[in-house]
CSV table of N, CA and C and ligand atoms in Angstrom, one decimal:
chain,number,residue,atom,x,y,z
E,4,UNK,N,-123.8,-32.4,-33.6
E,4,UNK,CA,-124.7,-33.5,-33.1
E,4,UNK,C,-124.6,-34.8,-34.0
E,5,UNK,N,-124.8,-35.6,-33.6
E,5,UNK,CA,-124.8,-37.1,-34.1
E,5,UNK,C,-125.6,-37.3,-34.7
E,6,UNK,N,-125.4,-38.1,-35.8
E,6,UNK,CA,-126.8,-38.9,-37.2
E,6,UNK,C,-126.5,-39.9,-36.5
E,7,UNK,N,-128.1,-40.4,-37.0
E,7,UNK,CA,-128.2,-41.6,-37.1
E,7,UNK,C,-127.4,-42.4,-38.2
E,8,UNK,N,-126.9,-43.8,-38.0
E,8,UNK,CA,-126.3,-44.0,-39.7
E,8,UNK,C,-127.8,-44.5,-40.3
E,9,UNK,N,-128.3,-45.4,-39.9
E,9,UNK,CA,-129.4,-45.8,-40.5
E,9,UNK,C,-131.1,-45.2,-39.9
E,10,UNK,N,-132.3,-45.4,-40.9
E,10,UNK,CA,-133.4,-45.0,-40.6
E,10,UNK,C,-134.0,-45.9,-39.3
E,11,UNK,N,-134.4,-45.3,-38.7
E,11,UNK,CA,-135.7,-46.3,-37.8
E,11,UNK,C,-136.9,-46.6,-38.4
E,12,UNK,N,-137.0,-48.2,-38.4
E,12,UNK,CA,-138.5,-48.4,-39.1
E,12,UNK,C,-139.5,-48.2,-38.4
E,13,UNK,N,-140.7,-47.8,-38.9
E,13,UNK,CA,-142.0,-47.8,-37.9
E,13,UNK,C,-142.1,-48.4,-37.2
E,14,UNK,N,-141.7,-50.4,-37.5
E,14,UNK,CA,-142.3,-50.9,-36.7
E,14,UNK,C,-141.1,-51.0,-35.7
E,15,UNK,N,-140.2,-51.2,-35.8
E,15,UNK,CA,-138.9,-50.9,-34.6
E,15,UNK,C,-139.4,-50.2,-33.7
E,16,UNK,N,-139.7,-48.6,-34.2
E,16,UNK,CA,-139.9,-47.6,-33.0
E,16,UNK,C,-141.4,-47.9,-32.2
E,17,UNK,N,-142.1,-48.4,-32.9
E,17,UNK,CA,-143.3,-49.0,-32.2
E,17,UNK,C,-143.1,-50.1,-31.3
E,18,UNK,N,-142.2,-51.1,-32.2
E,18,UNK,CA,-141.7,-52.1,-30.7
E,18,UNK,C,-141.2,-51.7,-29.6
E,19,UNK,N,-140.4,-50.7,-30.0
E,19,UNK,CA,-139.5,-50.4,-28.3
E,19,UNK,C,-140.8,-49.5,-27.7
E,20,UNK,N,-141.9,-48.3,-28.2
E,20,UNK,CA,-142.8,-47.5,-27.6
E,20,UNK,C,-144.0,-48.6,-26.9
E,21,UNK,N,-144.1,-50.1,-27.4
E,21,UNK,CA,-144.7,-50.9,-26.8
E,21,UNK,C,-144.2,-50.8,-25.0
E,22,UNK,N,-143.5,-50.9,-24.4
E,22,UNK,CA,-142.9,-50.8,-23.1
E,22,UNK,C,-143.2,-49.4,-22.6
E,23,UNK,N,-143.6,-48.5,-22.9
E,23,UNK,CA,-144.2,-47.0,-22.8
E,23,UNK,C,-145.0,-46.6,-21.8
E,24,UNK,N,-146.0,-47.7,-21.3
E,24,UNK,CA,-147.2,-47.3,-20.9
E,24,UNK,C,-147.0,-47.0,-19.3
E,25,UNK,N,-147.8,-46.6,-19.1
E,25,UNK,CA,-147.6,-46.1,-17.4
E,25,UNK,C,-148.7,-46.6,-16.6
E,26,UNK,N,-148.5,-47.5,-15.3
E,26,UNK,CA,-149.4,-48.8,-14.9
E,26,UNK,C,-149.5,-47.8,-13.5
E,27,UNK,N,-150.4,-48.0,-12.9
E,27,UNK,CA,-151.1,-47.2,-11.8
E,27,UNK,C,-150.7,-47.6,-10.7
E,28,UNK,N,-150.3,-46.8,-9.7
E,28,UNK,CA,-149.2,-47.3,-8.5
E,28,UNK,C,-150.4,-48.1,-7.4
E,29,UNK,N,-149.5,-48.5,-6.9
E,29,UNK,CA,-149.9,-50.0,-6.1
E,29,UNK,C,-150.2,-49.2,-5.0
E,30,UNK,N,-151.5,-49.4,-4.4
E,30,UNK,CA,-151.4,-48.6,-2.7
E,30,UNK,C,-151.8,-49.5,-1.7
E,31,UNK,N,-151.6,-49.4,-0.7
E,31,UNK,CA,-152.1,-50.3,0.8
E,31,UNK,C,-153.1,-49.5,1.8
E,32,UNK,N,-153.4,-49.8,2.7
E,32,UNK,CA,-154.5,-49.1,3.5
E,32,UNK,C,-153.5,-49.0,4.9
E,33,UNK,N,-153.6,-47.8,5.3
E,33,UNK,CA,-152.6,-47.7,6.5
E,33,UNK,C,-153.7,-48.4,8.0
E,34,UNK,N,-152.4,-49.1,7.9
E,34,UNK,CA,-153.3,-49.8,9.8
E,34,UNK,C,-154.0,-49.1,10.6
E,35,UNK,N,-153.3,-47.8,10.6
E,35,UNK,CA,-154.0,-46.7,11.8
E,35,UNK,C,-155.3,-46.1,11.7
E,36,UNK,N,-155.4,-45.5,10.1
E,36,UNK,CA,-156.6,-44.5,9.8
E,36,UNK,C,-156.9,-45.0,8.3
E,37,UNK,N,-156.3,-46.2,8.2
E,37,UNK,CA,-157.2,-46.8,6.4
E,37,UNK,C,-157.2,-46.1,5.7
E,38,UNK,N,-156.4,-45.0,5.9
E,38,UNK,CA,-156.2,-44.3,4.7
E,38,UNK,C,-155.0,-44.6,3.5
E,39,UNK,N,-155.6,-44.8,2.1
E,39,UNK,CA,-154.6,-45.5,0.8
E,39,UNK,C,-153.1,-44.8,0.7
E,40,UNK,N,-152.4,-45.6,1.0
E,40,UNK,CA,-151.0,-45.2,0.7
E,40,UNK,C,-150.2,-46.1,-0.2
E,41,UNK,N,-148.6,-45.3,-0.1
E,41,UNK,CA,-147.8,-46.2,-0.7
E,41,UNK,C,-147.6,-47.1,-0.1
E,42,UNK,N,-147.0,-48.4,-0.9
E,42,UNK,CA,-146.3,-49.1,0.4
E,42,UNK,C,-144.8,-48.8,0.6
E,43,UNK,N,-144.4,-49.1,2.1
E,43,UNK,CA,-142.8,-48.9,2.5
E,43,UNK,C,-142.9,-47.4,2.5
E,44,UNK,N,-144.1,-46.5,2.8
E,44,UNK,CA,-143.8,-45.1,3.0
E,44,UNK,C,-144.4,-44.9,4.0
E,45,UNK,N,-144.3,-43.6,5.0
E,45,UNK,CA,-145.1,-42.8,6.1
E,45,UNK,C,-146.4,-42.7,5.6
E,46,UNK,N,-147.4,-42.9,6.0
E,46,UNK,CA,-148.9,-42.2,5.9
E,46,UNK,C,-148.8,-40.8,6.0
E,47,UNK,N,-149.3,-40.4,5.0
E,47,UNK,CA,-149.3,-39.0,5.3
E,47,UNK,C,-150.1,-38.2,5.5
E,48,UNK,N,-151.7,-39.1,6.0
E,48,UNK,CA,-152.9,-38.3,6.9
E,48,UNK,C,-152.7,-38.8,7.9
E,49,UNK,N,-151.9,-39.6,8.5
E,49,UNK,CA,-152.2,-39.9,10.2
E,49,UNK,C,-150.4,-39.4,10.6
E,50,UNK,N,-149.3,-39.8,10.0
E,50,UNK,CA,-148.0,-39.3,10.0
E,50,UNK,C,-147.4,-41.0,10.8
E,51,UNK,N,-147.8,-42.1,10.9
E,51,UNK,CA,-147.2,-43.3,11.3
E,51,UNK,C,-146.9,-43.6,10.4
E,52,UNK,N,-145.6,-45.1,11.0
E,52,UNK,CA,-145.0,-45.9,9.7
E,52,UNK,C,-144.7,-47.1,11.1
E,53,UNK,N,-145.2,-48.3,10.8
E,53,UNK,CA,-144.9,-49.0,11.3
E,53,UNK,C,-145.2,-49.1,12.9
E,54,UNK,N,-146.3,-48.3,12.8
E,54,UNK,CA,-146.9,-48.1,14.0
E,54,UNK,C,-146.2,-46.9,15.2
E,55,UNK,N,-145.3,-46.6,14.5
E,55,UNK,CA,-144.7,-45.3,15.0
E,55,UNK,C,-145.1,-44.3,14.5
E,56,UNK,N,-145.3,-43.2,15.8
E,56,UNK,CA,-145.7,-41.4,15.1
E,56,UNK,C,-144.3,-41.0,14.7
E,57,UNK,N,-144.3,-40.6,13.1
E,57,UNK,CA,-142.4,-40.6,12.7
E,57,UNK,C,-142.8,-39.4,12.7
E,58,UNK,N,-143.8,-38.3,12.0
E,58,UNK,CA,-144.3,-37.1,11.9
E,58,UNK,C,-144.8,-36.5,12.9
E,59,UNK,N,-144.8,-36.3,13.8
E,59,UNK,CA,-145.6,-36.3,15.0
E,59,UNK,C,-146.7,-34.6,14.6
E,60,UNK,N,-147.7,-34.8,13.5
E,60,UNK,CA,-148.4,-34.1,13.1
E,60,UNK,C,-149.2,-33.3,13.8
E,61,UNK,N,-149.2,-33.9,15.1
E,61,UNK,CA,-150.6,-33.6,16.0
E,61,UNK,C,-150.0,-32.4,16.8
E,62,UNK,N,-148.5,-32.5,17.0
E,62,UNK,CA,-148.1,-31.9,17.4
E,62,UNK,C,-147.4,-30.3,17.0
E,63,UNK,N,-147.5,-30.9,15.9
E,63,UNK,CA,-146.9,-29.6,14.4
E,63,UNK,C,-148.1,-29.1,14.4
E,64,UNK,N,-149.3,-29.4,14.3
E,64,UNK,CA,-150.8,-28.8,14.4
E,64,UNK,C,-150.6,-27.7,15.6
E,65,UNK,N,-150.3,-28.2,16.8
E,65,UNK,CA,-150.6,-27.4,18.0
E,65,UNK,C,-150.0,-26.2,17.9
E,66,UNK,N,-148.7,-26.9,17.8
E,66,UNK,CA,-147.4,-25.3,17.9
E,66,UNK,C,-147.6,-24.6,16.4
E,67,UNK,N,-148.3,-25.0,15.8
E,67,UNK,CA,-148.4,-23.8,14.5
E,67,UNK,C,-149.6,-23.3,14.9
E,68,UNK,N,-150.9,-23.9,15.5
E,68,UNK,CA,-152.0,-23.2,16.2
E,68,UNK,C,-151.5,-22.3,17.1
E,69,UNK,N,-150.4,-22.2,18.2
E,69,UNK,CA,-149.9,-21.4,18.8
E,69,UNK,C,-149.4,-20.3,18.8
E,70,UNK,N,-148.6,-20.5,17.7
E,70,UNK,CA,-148.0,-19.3,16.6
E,70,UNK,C,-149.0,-18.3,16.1
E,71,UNK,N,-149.4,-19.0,15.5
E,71,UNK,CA,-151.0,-18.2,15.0
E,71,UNK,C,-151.6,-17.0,16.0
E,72,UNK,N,-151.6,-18.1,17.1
E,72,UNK,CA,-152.3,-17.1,18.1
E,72,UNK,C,-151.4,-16.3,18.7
E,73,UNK,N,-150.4,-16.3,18.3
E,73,UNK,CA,-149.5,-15.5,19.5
E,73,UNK,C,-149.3,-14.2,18.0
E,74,UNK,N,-149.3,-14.7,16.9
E,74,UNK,CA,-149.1,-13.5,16.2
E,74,UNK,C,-150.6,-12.9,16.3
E,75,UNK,N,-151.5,-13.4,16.2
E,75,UNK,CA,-152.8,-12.7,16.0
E,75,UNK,C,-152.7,-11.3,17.0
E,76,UNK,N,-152.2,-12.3,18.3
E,76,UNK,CA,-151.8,-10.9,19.0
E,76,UNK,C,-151.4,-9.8,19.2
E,77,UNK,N,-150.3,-10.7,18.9
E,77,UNK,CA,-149.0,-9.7,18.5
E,77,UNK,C,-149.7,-7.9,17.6
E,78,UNK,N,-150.2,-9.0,16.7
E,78,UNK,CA,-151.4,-7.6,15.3
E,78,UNK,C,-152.0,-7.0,16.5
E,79,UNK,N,-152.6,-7.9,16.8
E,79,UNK,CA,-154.1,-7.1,17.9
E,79,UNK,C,-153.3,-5.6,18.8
E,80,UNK,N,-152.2,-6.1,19.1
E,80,UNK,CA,-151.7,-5.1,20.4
E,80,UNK,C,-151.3,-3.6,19.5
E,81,UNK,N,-150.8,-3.7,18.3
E,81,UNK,CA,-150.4,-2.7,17.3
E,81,UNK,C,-150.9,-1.6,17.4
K,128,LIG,ZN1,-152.5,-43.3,8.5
């Protein structure tokens, strides 16, 4: 492994750990359902982006509702 040639002084390593800090991300309110997001991303409680359903959630809800029920059956008939 590699030395250092010289020590780091306190205040050097302090200067560069000044740029360190971590600033709280920037959010917007989505057009559709006001709910806080990133910006330039999908909402991801309504599934729009630019006024398009890109997720079409409503619909992933159904057909996994469906599933559900068709296995519940499935058990039931056993
Ligand atoms: Zn939304």
């Amino acid at each position: 492994m590699g030395l250092p040639a010289k020590r780091r002084t306190k205040q050097s390593k302090r200067e560069r750990a000044a740029h360190f800090a971590l600033t709280a991300a920037s959010t917007t309110q989505c057009p559709k359902c006001k709910h806080a997001i990133l910006p330039h991303r999908v909402c991801q409680n309504c599934g729009y982006y630019r006024g398009k359903d890109v997720l079409h959630l409503k619909e992933r809800d159904e057909r996994a509702a469906k599933r559900k029920k068709r296995k519940d059956k499935q058990e039931a008939d056993k």
